[in-house]
Amino acid sequence: DNPNYYLKRNFEKQYSDYGVPYVQKNCDLEFSDNCVLYGHHMTNGTMFADLCKYADEDFYRAHQTIRFDTLSGFGEYEIVAAFKIVAYSEQGFKYYHFTRADSAEDFDAYIAKCKELSFYDTGVGAEYGDKLITLSTCEYSCKNGRMVVVAKQVVTPAGEVSGDEI
């Protein structure tokens, strides 16, 4: 009933300023085209604080993939775009609204906007049918600022998701 429940709760569901990273309420890890994940940008460098380092292309070059494991499998994701945005703005890009593409055009429009806003060209694209994760944290250069990193799941040449084998 509370989509931001874990923003200020720990794994034991007790109050915590730190909260825990969590998946957006309307995302389904198995069926969503894009799973949006939120985590605090802690001043001590924990949680999602390192996301803001993706504003620097040199940092990206040294950290081009993200590991996102779930109870159902292991996943490796290549970064498609990294950008800053103002959340809750009428004019702003509402990246958090995209969880399921109604068509290839919807998917392509989301990726195109992410690439347009990106600090640099990662050389990584995404196509309709790819699985995405979007990581989001607070970014303090402006009110309601967010740092966003969008990545697509790596698929092996045989069509298998990377990292699924143990």
mmCIF file of N, CA and C in Angstrom, residues 4-143:
data_model
loop_
_atom_site.group_PDB
_atom_site.id
_atom_site.type_symbol
_atom_site.label_atom_id
_atom_site.label_comp_id
_atom_site.label_asym_id
_atom_site.label_seq_id
_atom_site.Cartn_x
_atom_site.Cartn_y
_atom_site.Cartn_z
ATOM 1 N N ASN A 4 6.772 3.642 -1.228
ATOM 2 C CA ASN A 4 8.086 4.068 -0.741
ATOM 3 C C ASN A 4 8.375 3.543 0.665
ATOM 4 N N TYR A 5 7.744 2.443 1.025
ATOM 5 C CA TYR A 5 7.861 1.886 2.370
ATOM 6 C C TYR A 5 9.309 1.701 2.797
ATOM 7 N N TYR A 6 10.149 1.149 1.914
ATOM 8 C CA TYR A 6 11.529 0.853 2.283
ATOM 9 C C TYR A 6 12.469 2.049 2.160
ATOM 10 N N LEU A 7 11.941 3.200 1.794
ATOM 11 C CA LEU A 7 12.756 4.413 1.763
ATOM 12 C C LEU A 7 13.305 4.716 3.157
ATOM 13 N N LYS A 8 12.519 4.462 4.175
ATOM 14 C CA LYS A 8 12.910 4.726 5.564
ATOM 15 C C LYS A 8 12.697 3.491 6.456
ATOM 16 N N ARG A 9 12.865 2.304 5.871
ATOM 17 C CA ARG A 9 12.738 1.050 6.627
ATOM 18 C C ARG A 9 13.916 0.145 6.296
ATOM 19 N N ASN A 10 14.298 -0.710 7.272
ATOM 20 C CA ASN A 10 15.355 -1.677 7.022
ATOM 21 C C ASN A 10 14.745 -3.023 6.625
ATOM 22 N N PHE A 11 15.562 -4.051 6.468
ATOM 23 C CA PHE A 11 15.073 -5.367 6.064
ATOM 24 C C PHE A 11 14.091 -5.959 7.078
ATOM 25 N N GLU A 12 14.226 -5.560 8.341
ATOM 26 C CA GLU A 12 13.331 -6.058 9.388
ATOM 27 C C GLU A 12 12.066 -5.199 9.509
ATOM 28 N N LYS A 13 11.877 -4.274 8.576
ATOM 29 C CA LYS A 13 10.715 -3.387 8.508
ATOM 30 C C LYS A 13 10.662 -2.381 9.652
ATOM 31 N N GLN A 14 11.814 -2.123 10.264
ATOM 32 C CA GLN A 14 11.902 -1.134 11.324
ATOM 33 C C GLN A 14 12.401 0.182 10.742
ATOM 34 N N TYR A 15 12.038 1.302 11.387
ATOM 35 C CA TYR A 15 12.451 2.609 10.898
ATOM 36 C C TYR A 15 13.974 2.696 10.799
ATOM 37 N N SER A 16 14.431 3.293 9.689
ATOM 38 C CA SER A 16 15.858 3.519 9.477
ATOM 39 C C SER A 16 16.021 4.677 8.512
ATOM 40 N N ASP A 17 16.856 5.647 8.878
ATOM 41 C CA ASP A 17 17.149 6.746 7.950
ATOM 42 C C ASP A 17 17.795 6.230 6.676
ATOM 43 N N TYR A 18 18.501 5.107 6.782
ATOM 44 C CA TYR A 18 19.209 4.543 5.630
ATOM 45 C C TYR A 18 18.266 3.865 4.649
ATOM 46 N N GLY A 19 17.188 3.285 5.137
ATOM 47 C CA GLY A 19 16.308 2.523 4.257
ATOM 48 C C GLY A 19 17.075 1.391 3.600
ATOM 49 N N VAL A 20 16.513 0.817 2.569
ATOM 50 C CA VAL A 20 17.192 -0.194 1.756
ATOM 51 C C VAL A 20 16.831 0.058 0.300
ATOM 52 N N PRO A 21 17.729 -0.264 -0.628
ATOM 53 C CA PRO A 21 17.347 -0.142 -2.043
ATOM 54 C C PRO A 21 16.111 -1.004 -2.308
ATOM 55 N N TYR A 22 15.222 -0.510 -3.158
ATOM 56 C CA TYR A 22 13.991 -1.243 -3.433
ATOM 57 C C TYR A 22 13.549 -1.039 -4.878
ATOM 58 N N VAL A 23 12.728 -1.972 -5.336
ATOM 59 C CA VAL A 23 12.184 -1.955 -6.692
ATOM 60 C C VAL A 23 10.865 -1.188 -6.665
ATOM 61 N N GLN A 24 10.660 -0.363 -7.678
ATOM 62 C CA GLN A 24 9.425 0.402 -7.789
ATOM 63 C C GLN A 24 8.220 -0.536 -7.759
ATOM 64 N N LYS A 25 7.147 -0.088 -7.115
ATOM 65 C CA LYS A 25 5.961 -0.902 -6.848
ATOM 66 C C LYS A 25 5.379 -1.577 -8.099
ATOM 67 N N ASN A 26 5.294 -0.887 -9.203
ATOM 68 C CA ASN A 26 4.642 -1.453 -10.392
ATOM 69 C C ASN A 26 5.596 -2.246 -11.287
ATOM 70 N N CYS A 27 6.776 -2.564 -10.785
ATOM 71 C CA CYS A 27 7.735 -3.372 -11.543
ATOM 72 C C CYS A 27 7.647 -4.827 -11.115
ATOM 73 N N ASP A 28 7.742 -5.699 -12.085
ATOM 74 C CA ASP A 28 7.795 -7.134 -11.842
ATOM 75 C C ASP A 28 9.110 -7.617 -12.430
ATOM 76 N N LEU A 29 9.992 -8.130 -11.589
ATOM 77 C CA LEU A 29 11.329 -8.508 -12.042
ATOM 78 C C LEU A 29 11.297 -9.496 -13.197
ATOM 79 N N GLU A 30 10.255 -10.291 -13.291
ATOM 80 C CA GLU A 30 10.179 -11.278 -14.366
ATOM 81 C C GLU A 30 9.557 -10.713 -15.645
ATOM 82 N N PHE A 31 8.561 -9.848 -15.501
ATOM 83 C CA PHE A 31 7.785 -9.438 -16.665
ATOM 84 C C PHE A 31 8.001 -7.999 -17.142
ATOM 85 N N SER A 32 8.503 -7.133 -16.291
ATOM 86 C CA SER A 32 8.691 -5.735 -16.702
ATOM 87 C C SER A 32 9.829 -5.619 -17.708
ATOM 88 N N ASP A 33 9.662 -4.722 -18.669
ATOM 89 C CA ASP A 33 10.739 -4.422 -19.616
ATOM 90 C C ASP A 33 11.837 -3.627 -18.919
ATOM 91 N N ASN A 34 11.444 -2.867 -17.898
ATOM 92 C CA ASN A 34 12.365 -1.998 -17.175
ATOM 93 C C ASN A 34 12.011 -2.038 -15.698
ATOM 94 N N CYS A 35 12.955 -2.418 -14.874
ATOM 95 C CA CYS A 35 12.760 -2.398 -13.424
ATOM 96 C C CYS A 35 13.482 -1.177 -12.872
ATOM 97 N N VAL A 36 12.724 -0.322 -12.220
ATOM 98 C CA VAL A 36 13.272 0.891 -11.636
ATOM 99 C C VAL A 36 13.628 0.591 -10.177
ATOM 100 N N LEU A 37 14.885 0.864 -9.832
ATOM 101 C CA LEU A 37 15.384 0.608 -8.483
ATOM 102 C C LEU A 37 15.826 1.916 -7.846
ATOM 103 N N TYR A 38 15.423 2.107 -6.601
ATOM 104 C CA TYR A 38 15.761 3.313 -5.866
ATOM 105 C C TYR A 38 16.667 2.981 -4.689
ATOM 106 N N GLY A 39 17.577 3.872 -4.389
ATOM 107 C CA GLY A 39 18.432 3.738 -3.218
ATOM 108 C C GLY A 39 18.923 5.111 -2.810
ATOM 109 N N HIS A 40 19.136 5.281 -1.511
ATOM 110 C CA HIS A 40 19.628 6.558 -0.998
ATOM 111 C C HIS A 40 21.055 6.839 -1.469
ATOM 112 N N HIS A 41 21.337 8.112 -1.619
ATOM 113 C CA HIS A 41 22.696 8.595 -1.870
ATOM 114 C C HIS A 41 23.219 9.047 -0.520
ATOM 115 N N MET A 42 23.874 8.152 0.168
ATOM 116 C CA MET A 42 24.348 8.442 1.518
ATOM 117 C C MET A 42 25.654 9.236 1.456
ATOM 118 N N THR A 43 25.778 10.225 2.317
ATOM 119 C CA THR A 43 26.981 11.061 2.326
ATOM 120 C C THR A 43 28.223 10.279 2.749
ATOM 121 N N ASN A 44 28.040 9.126 3.389
ATOM 122 C CA ASN A 44 29.191 8.310 3.773
ATOM 123 C C ASN A 44 29.640 7.385 2.635
ATOM 124 N N GLY A 45 29.019 7.531 1.456
ATOM 125 C CA GLY A 45 29.432 6.769 0.281
ATOM 126 C C GLY A 45 28.751 5.422 0.116
ATOM 127 N N THR A 46 27.794 5.088 0.979
ATOM 128 C CA THR A 46 27.114 3.802 0.883
ATOM 129 C C THR A 46 25.854 3.906 0.029
ATOM 130 N N MET A 47 25.164 2.799 -0.074
ATOM 131 C CA MET A 47 23.925 2.645 -0.852
ATOM 132 C C MET A 47 24.209 2.988 -2.325
ATOM 133 N N PHE A 48 23.477 3.945 -2.884
ATOM 134 C CA PHE A 48 23.612 4.290 -4.303
ATOM 135 C C PHE A 48 24.482 5.523 -4.533
ATOM 136 N N ALA A 49 25.269 5.922 -3.555
ATOM 137 C CA ALA A 49 26.096 7.134 -3.681
ATOM 138 C C ALA A 49 27.010 7.075 -4.906
ATOM 139 N N ASP A 50 27.548 5.892 -5.225
ATOM 140 C CA ASP A 50 28.463 5.779 -6.365
ATOM 141 C C ASP A 50 27.788 6.036 -7.710
ATOM 142 N N LEU A 51 26.471 6.006 -7.768
ATOM 143 C CA LEU A 51 25.799 6.308 -9.041
ATOM 144 C C LEU A 51 26.198 7.683 -9.546
ATOM 145 N N CYS A 52 26.356 8.638 -8.638
ATOM 146 C CA CYS A 52 26.709 10.003 -9.057
ATOM 147 C C CYS A 52 28.076 10.070 -9.710
ATOM 148 N N LYS A 53 28.923 9.106 -9.461
ATOM 149 C CA LYS A 53 30.239 9.063 -10.102
ATOM 150 C C LYS A 53 30.114 8.806 -11.599
ATOM 151 N N TYR A 54 28.951 8.280 -12.039
ATOM 152 C CA TYR A 54 28.747 8.038 -13.468
ATOM 153 C C TYR A 54 28.593 9.324 -14.278
ATOM 154 N N ALA A 55 28.566 10.461 -13.638
ATOM 155 C CA ALA A 55 28.594 11.730 -14.366
ATOM 156 C C ALA A 55 29.948 11.926 -15.038
ATOM 157 N N ASP A 56 30.953 11.223 -14.551
ATOM 158 C CA ASP A 56 32.315 11.284 -15.083
ATOM 159 C C ASP A 56 32.541 10.110 -16.039
ATOM 160 N N GLU A 57 32.834 10.415 -17.283
ATOM 161 C CA GLU A 57 33.020 9.367 -18.289
ATOM 162 C C GLU A 57 34.175 8.428 -17.942
ATOM 163 N N ASP A 58 35.219 8.939 -17.310
ATOM 164 C CA ASP A 58 36.332 8.070 -16.909
ATOM 165 C C ASP A 58 35.867 7.020 -15.898
ATOM 166 N N PHE A 59 34.992 7.414 -14.982
ATOM 167 C CA PHE A 59 34.448 6.445 -14.024
ATOM 168 C C PHE A 59 33.646 5.390 -14.780
ATOM 169 N N TYR A 60 32.816 5.840 -15.730
ATOM 170 C CA TYR A 60 32.044 4.891 -16.539
ATOM 171 C C TYR A 60 32.976 3.905 -17.253
ATOM 172 N N ARG A 61 34.035 4.405 -17.864
ATOM 173 C CA ARG A 61 34.959 3.531 -18.616
ATOM 174 C C ARG A 61 35.548 2.438 -17.716
ATOM 175 N N ALA A 62 35.743 2.748 -16.443
ATOM 176 C CA ALA A 62 36.291 1.772 -15.494
ATOM 177 C C ALA A 62 35.207 0.870 -14.883
ATOM 178 N N HIS A 63 33.919 1.238 -15.082
ATOM 179 C CA HIS A 63 32.803 0.501 -14.464
ATOM 180 C C HIS A 63 31.633 0.428 -15.453
ATOM 181 N N GLN A 64 31.802 -0.312 -16.524
ATOM 182 C CA GLN A 64 30.813 -0.322 -17.608
ATOM 183 C C GLN A 64 29.655 -1.290 -17.401
ATOM 184 N N THR A 65 29.752 -2.152 -16.416
ATOM 185 C CA THR A 65 28.662 -3.102 -16.178
ATOM 186 C C THR A 65 28.189 -3.036 -14.734
ATOM 187 N N ILE A 66 26.959 -3.464 -14.554
ATOM 188 C CA ILE A 66 26.337 -3.521 -13.234
ATOM 189 C C ILE A 66 25.913 -4.960 -12.999
ATOM 190 N N ARG A 67 26.156 -5.436 -11.826
ATOM 191 C CA ARG A 67 25.728 -6.781 -11.430
ATOM 192 C C ARG A 67 24.455 -6.623 -10.614
ATOM 193 N N PHE A 68 23.368 -7.257 -11.054
ATOM 194 C CA PHE A 68 22.094 -7.206 -10.344
ATOM 195 C C PHE A 68 21.566 -8.628 -10.231
ATOM 196 N N ASP A 69 21.686 -9.185 -9.047
ATOM 197 C CA ASP A 69 21.256 -10.553 -8.792
ATOM 198 C C ASP A 69 19.946 -10.539 -8.019
ATOM 199 N N THR A 70 19.094 -11.504 -8.338
ATOM 200 C CA THR A 70 17.817 -11.661 -7.644
ATOM 201 C C THR A 70 17.712 -13.101 -7.155
ATOM 202 N N LEU A 71 16.635 -13.412 -6.468
ATOM 203 C CA LEU A 71 16.419 -14.780 -6.002
ATOM 204 C C LEU A 71 16.270 -15.761 -7.162
ATOM 205 N N SER A 72 15.851 -15.255 -8.320
ATOM 206 C CA SER A 72 15.625 -16.148 -9.464
ATOM 207 C C SER A 72 16.816 -16.249 -10.410
ATOM 208 N N GLY A 73 17.865 -15.489 -10.192
ATOM 209 C CA GLY A 73 19.019 -15.599 -11.085
ATOM 210 C C GLY A 73 20.015 -14.470 -10.924
ATOM 211 N N PHE A 74 21.096 -14.619 -11.651
ATOM 212 C CA PHE A 74 22.172 -13.643 -11.645
ATOM 213 C C PHE A 74 22.081 -12.821 -12.915
ATOM 214 N N GLY A 75 22.460 -11.564 -12.842
ATOM 215 C CA GLY A 75 22.373 -10.730 -14.021
ATOM 216 C C GLY A 75 23.514 -9.744 -14.140
ATOM 217 N N GLU A 76 23.961 -9.570 -15.362
ATOM 218 C CA GLU A 76 24.963 -8.568 -15.687
ATOM 219 C C GLU A 76 24.325 -7.616 -16.683
ATOM 220 N N TYR A 77 24.536 -6.322 -16.469
ATOM 221 C CA TYR A 77 23.896 -5.291 -17.277
ATOM 222 C C TYR A 77 24.944 -4.312 -17.784
ATOM 223 N N GLU A 78 24.832 -3.960 -19.073
ATOM 224 C CA GLU A 78 25.700 -2.957 -19.692
ATOM 225 C C GLU A 78 25.006 -1.606 -19.620
ATOM 226 N N ILE A 79 25.763 -0.592 -19.267
ATOM 227 C CA ILE A 79 25.186 0.740 -19.114
ATOM 228 C C ILE A 79 24.899 1.351 -20.480
ATOM 229 N N VAL A 80 23.660 1.796 -20.630
ATOM 230 C CA VAL A 80 23.178 2.425 -21.858
ATOM 231 C C VAL A 80 23.313 3.947 -21.758
ATOM 232 N N ALA A 81 22.980 4.497 -20.574
ATOM 233 C CA ALA A 81 22.990 5.950 -20.408
ATOM 234 C C ALA A 81 23.114 6.310 -18.935
ATOM 235 N N ALA A 82 23.688 7.472 -18.680
ATOM 236 C CA ALA A 82 23.782 8.032 -17.331
ATOM 237 C C ALA A 82 23.467 9.518 -17.440
ATOM 238 N N PHE A 83 22.512 9.983 -16.640
ATOM 239 C CA PHE A 83 22.100 11.381 -16.734
ATOM 240 C C PHE A 83 21.525 11.882 -15.418
ATOM 241 N N LYS A 84 21.470 13.223 -15.312
ATOM 242 C CA LYS A 84 20.809 13.885 -14.192
ATOM 243 C C LYS A 84 19.498 14.460 -14.699
ATOM 244 N N ILE A 85 18.531 14.489 -13.809
ATOM 245 C CA ILE A 85 17.210 14.993 -14.171
ATOM 246 C C ILE A 85 16.555 15.568 -12.916
ATOM 247 N N VAL A 86 15.584 16.435 -13.093
ATOM 248 C CA VAL A 86 14.784 16.923 -11.972
ATOM 249 C C VAL A 86 13.519 16.069 -11.922
ATOM 250 N N ALA A 87 13.313 15.407 -10.796
ATOM 251 C CA ALA A 87 12.117 14.579 -10.630
ATOM 252 C C ALA A 87 10.915 15.455 -10.300
ATOM 253 N N TYR A 88 9.763 14.979 -10.639
ATOM 254 C CA TYR A 88 8.486 15.628 -10.308
ATOM 255 C C TYR A 88 8.319 16.985 -10.972
ATOM 256 N N SER A 89 9.008 17.195 -12.081
ATOM 257 C CA SER A 89 8.887 18.443 -12.829
ATOM 258 C C SER A 89 7.934 18.221 -14.001
ATOM 259 N N GLU A 90 7.109 19.192 -14.271
ATOM 260 C CA GLU A 90 6.185 19.079 -15.403
ATOM 261 C C GLU A 90 6.930 18.891 -16.723
ATOM 262 N N GLN A 91 8.073 19.570 -16.864
ATOM 263 C CA GLN A 91 8.846 19.495 -18.094
ATOM 264 C C GLN A 91 9.841 18.340 -18.093
ATOM 265 N N GLY A 92 10.119 17.773 -16.941
ATOM 266 C CA GLY A 92 11.157 16.757 -16.824
ATOM 267 C C GLY A 92 10.777 15.415 -17.438
ATOM 268 N N PHE A 93 11.786 14.635 -17.732
ATOM 269 C CA PHE A 93 11.620 13.288 -18.275
ATOM 270 C C PHE A 93 11.221 12.367 -17.133
ATOM 271 N N LYS A 94 10.087 11.763 -17.247
ATOM 272 C CA LYS A 94 9.555 10.892 -16.202
ATOM 273 C C LYS A 94 10.005 9.453 -16.453
ATOM 274 N N TYR A 95 11.305 9.235 -16.312
ATOM 275 C CA TYR A 95 11.916 7.932 -16.558
ATOM 276 C C TYR A 95 11.279 6.837 -15.709
ATOM 277 N N TYR A 96 10.773 7.194 -14.549
ATOM 278 C CA TYR A 96 10.185 6.239 -13.606
ATOM 279 C C TYR A 96 8.800 5.755 -14.048
ATOM 280 N N HIS A 97 8.222 6.355 -15.071
ATOM 281 C CA HIS A 97 6.935 5.892 -15.589
ATOM 282 C C HIS A 97 7.086 4.720 -16.557
ATOM 283 N N PHE A 98 8.289 4.530 -17.105
ATOM 284 C CA PHE A 98 8.476 3.477 -18.093
ATOM 285 C C PHE A 98 8.874 2.168 -17.409
ATOM 286 N N THR A 99 7.930 1.239 -17.354
ATOM 287 C CA THR A 99 8.225 -0.085 -16.812
ATOM 288 C C THR A 99 7.876 -1.186 -17.804
ATOM 289 N N ARG A 100 6.951 -0.907 -18.696
ATOM 290 C CA ARG A 100 6.537 -1.900 -19.692
ATOM 291 C C ARG A 100 6.220 -1.176 -20.992
ATOM 292 N N ALA A 101 6.822 -1.648 -22.070
ATOM 293 C CA ALA A 101 6.598 -1.029 -23.384
ATOM 294 C C ALA A 101 5.330 -1.598 -24.009
ATOM 295 N N ASP A 102 4.478 -0.723 -24.473
ATOM 296 C CA ASP A 102 3.286 -1.169 -25.195
ATOM 297 C C ASP A 102 3.623 -1.550 -26.627
ATOM 298 N N SER A 103 4.777 -1.066 -27.105
ATOM 299 C CA SER A 103 5.192 -1.339 -28.485
ATOM 300 C C SER A 103 6.695 -1.099 -28.608
ATOM 301 N N ALA A 104 7.236 -1.509 -29.743
ATOM 302 C CA ALA A 104 8.652 -1.247 -30.023
ATOM 303 C C ALA A 104 8.903 0.257 -30.064
ATOM 304 N N GLU A 105 7.933 1.021 -30.547
ATOM 305 C CA GLU A 105 8.076 2.469 -30.627
ATOM 306 C C GLU A 105 8.203 3.081 -29.228
ATOM 307 N N ASP A 106 7.405 2.586 -28.275
ATOM 308 C CA ASP A 106 7.497 3.084 -26.896
ATOM 309 C C ASP A 106 8.880 2.801 -26.312
ATOM 310 N N PHE A 107 9.357 1.585 -26.524
ATOM 311 C CA PHE A 107 10.669 1.204 -26.021
ATOM 312 C C PHE A 107 11.748 2.080 -26.647
ATOM 313 N N ASP A 108 11.695 2.225 -27.962
ATOM 314 C CA ASP A 108 12.689 3.031 -28.678
ATOM 315 C C ASP A 108 12.676 4.486 -28.225
ATOM 316 N N ALA A 109 11.488 5.019 -27.951
ATOM 317 C CA ALA A 109 11.375 6.417 -27.502
ATOM 318 C C ALA A 109 12.026 6.588 -26.125
ATOM 319 N N TYR A 110 11.834 5.621 -25.239
ATOM 320 C CA TYR A 110 12.457 5.677 -23.924
ATOM 321 C C TYR A 110 13.980 5.660 -24.048
ATOM 322 N N ILE A 111 14.498 4.737 -24.830
ATOM 323 C CA ILE A 111 15.954 4.635 -25.011
ATOM 324 C C ILE A 111 16.504 5.900 -25.669
ATOM 325 N N ALA A 112 15.809 6.408 -26.676
ATOM 326 C CA ALA A 112 16.264 7.620 -27.372
ATOM 327 C C ALA A 112 16.356 8.805 -26.408
ATOM 328 N N LYS A 113 15.373 8.947 -25.520
ATOM 329 C CA LYS A 113 15.395 10.052 -24.571
ATOM 330 C C LYS A 113 16.532 9.869 -23.563
ATOM 331 N N CYS A 114 16.747 8.643 -23.105
ATOM 332 C CA CYS A 114 17.862 8.373 -22.189
ATOM 333 C C CYS A 114 19.185 8.719 -22.854
ATOM 334 N N LYS A 115 19.362 8.313 -24.114
ATOM 335 C CA LYS A 115 20.607 8.596 -24.842
ATOM 336 C C LYS A 115 20.786 10.101 -25.054
ATOM 337 N N GLU A 116 19.688 10.800 -25.336
ATOM 338 C CA GLU A 116 19.743 12.252 -25.540
ATOM 339 C C GLU A 116 20.215 12.975 -24.269
ATOM 340 N N LEU A 117 19.754 12.518 -23.120
ATOM 341 C CA LEU A 117 20.097 13.146 -21.849
ATOM 342 C C LEU A 117 21.449 12.710 -21.296
ATOM 343 N N SER A 118 21.983 11.623 -21.813
ATOM 344 C CA SER A 118 23.194 11.027 -21.259
ATOM 345 C C SER A 118 24.386 11.980 -21.335
ATOM 346 N N PHE A 119 25.228 11.917 -20.311
ATOM 347 C CA PHE A 119 26.441 12.733 -20.267
ATOM 348 C C PHE A 119 27.397 12.411 -21.401
ATOM 349 N N TYR A 120 27.369 11.173 -21.888
ATOM 350 C CA TYR A 120 28.310 10.704 -22.911
ATOM 351 C C TYR A 120 27.678 9.519 -23.621
ATOM 352 N N ASP A 121 28.243 9.179 -24.755
ATOM 353 C CA ASP A 121 27.771 8.034 -25.524
ATOM 354 C C ASP A 121 28.494 6.789 -25.036
ATOM 355 N N THR A 122 27.748 5.841 -24.492
ATOM 356 C CA THR A 122 28.355 4.603 -24.006
ATOM 357 C C THR A 122 28.622 3.620 -25.147
ATOM 358 N N GLY A 123 28.015 3.871 -26.296
ATOM 359 C CA GLY A 123 28.147 2.935 -27.409
ATOM 360 C C GLY A 123 27.251 1.715 -27.265
ATOM 361 N N VAL A 124 26.479 1.673 -26.191
ATOM 362 C CA VAL A 124 25.580 0.544 -25.932
ATOM 363 C C VAL A 124 24.154 0.981 -26.247
ATOM 364 N N GLY A 125 23.487 0.230 -27.077
ATOM 365 C CA GLY A 125 22.097 0.502 -27.399
ATOM 366 C C GLY A 125 21.208 -0.551 -26.772
ATOM 367 N N ALA A 126 19.930 -0.431 -26.993
ATOM 368 C CA ALA A 126 18.969 -1.419 -26.520
ATOM 369 C C ALA A 126 17.855 -1.513 -27.535
ATOM 370 N N GLU A 127 17.317 -2.717 -27.667
ATOM 371 C CA GLU A 127 16.245 -2.971 -28.620
ATOM 372 C C GLU A 127 15.035 -3.545 -27.904
ATOM 373 N N TYR A 128 13.881 -3.336 -28.496
ATOM 374 C CA TYR A 128 12.641 -3.879 -27.963
ATOM 375 C C TYR A 128 12.834 -5.369 -27.668
ATOM 376 N N GLY A 129 12.496 -5.767 -26.461
ATOM 377 C CA GLY A 129 12.708 -7.138 -26.024
ATOM 378 C C GLY A 129 13.844 -7.267 -25.027
ATOM 379 N N ASP A 130 14.756 -6.277 -25.004
ATOM 380 C CA ASP A 130 15.827 -6.276 -24.003
ATOM 381 C C ASP A 130 15.232 -5.981 -22.634
ATOM 382 N N LYS A 131 15.837 -6.545 -21.610
ATOM 383 C CA LYS A 131 15.458 -6.253 -20.223
ATOM 384 C C LYS A 131 16.353 -5.137 -19.702
ATOM 385 N N LEU A 132 15.738 -4.151 -19.075
ATOM 386 C CA LEU A 132 16.459 -2.986 -18.553
ATOM 387 C C LEU A 132 16.318 -2.887 -17.042
ATOM 388 N N ILE A 133 17.313 -2.249 -16.435
ATOM 389 C CA ILE A 133 17.168 -1.751 -15.073
ATOM 390 C C ILE A 133 17.505 -0.261 -15.113
ATOM 391 N N THR A 134 16.803 0.487 -14.305
ATOM 392 C CA THR A 134 17.059 1.909 -14.160
ATOM 393 C C THR A 134 17.316 2.169 -12.682
ATOM 394 N N LEU A 135 18.537 2.597 -12.367
ATOM 395 C CA LEU A 135 18.924 2.887 -10.993
ATOM 396 C C LEU A 135 18.785 4.386 -10.759
ATOM 397 N N SER A 136 18.188 4.756 -9.643
ATOM 398 C CA SER A 136 17.904 6.164 -9.376
ATOM 399 C C SER A 136 18.258 6.512 -7.936
ATOM 400 N N THR A 137 18.922 7.660 -7.776
ATOM 401 C CA THR A 137 19.249 8.170 -6.446
ATOM 402 C C THR A 137 19.180 9.686 -6.455
ATOM 403 N N CYS A 138 19.124 10.268 -5.281
ATOM 404 C CA CYS A 138 19.118 11.730 -5.183
ATOM 405 C C CYS A 138 20.440 12.298 -5.669
ATOM 406 N N GLU A 139 20.342 13.463 -6.270
ATOM 407 C CA GLU A 139 21.512 14.190 -6.785
ATOM 408 C C GLU A 139 21.301 15.621 -6.333
ATOM 409 N N TYR A 140 22.276 16.184 -5.624
ATOM 410 C CA TYR A 140 22.036 17.400 -4.852
ATOM 411 C C TYR A 140 22.421 18.713 -5.528
ATOM 412 N N SER A 141 22.648 18.741 -6.829
ATOM 413 C CA SER A 141 22.993 20.005 -7.475
ATOM 414 C C SER A 141 21.774 20.891 -7.704
ATOM 415 N N CYS A 142 20.564 20.329 -7.552
ATOM 416 C CA CYS A 142 19.336 21.102 -7.691
ATOM 417 C C CYS A 142 18.221 20.438 -6.881
ATOM 418 N N LYS A 143 17.162 21.166 -6.627
ATOM 419 C CA LYS A 143 16.039 20.630 -5.862
ATOM 420 C C LYS A 143 15.400 19.468 -6.629
#
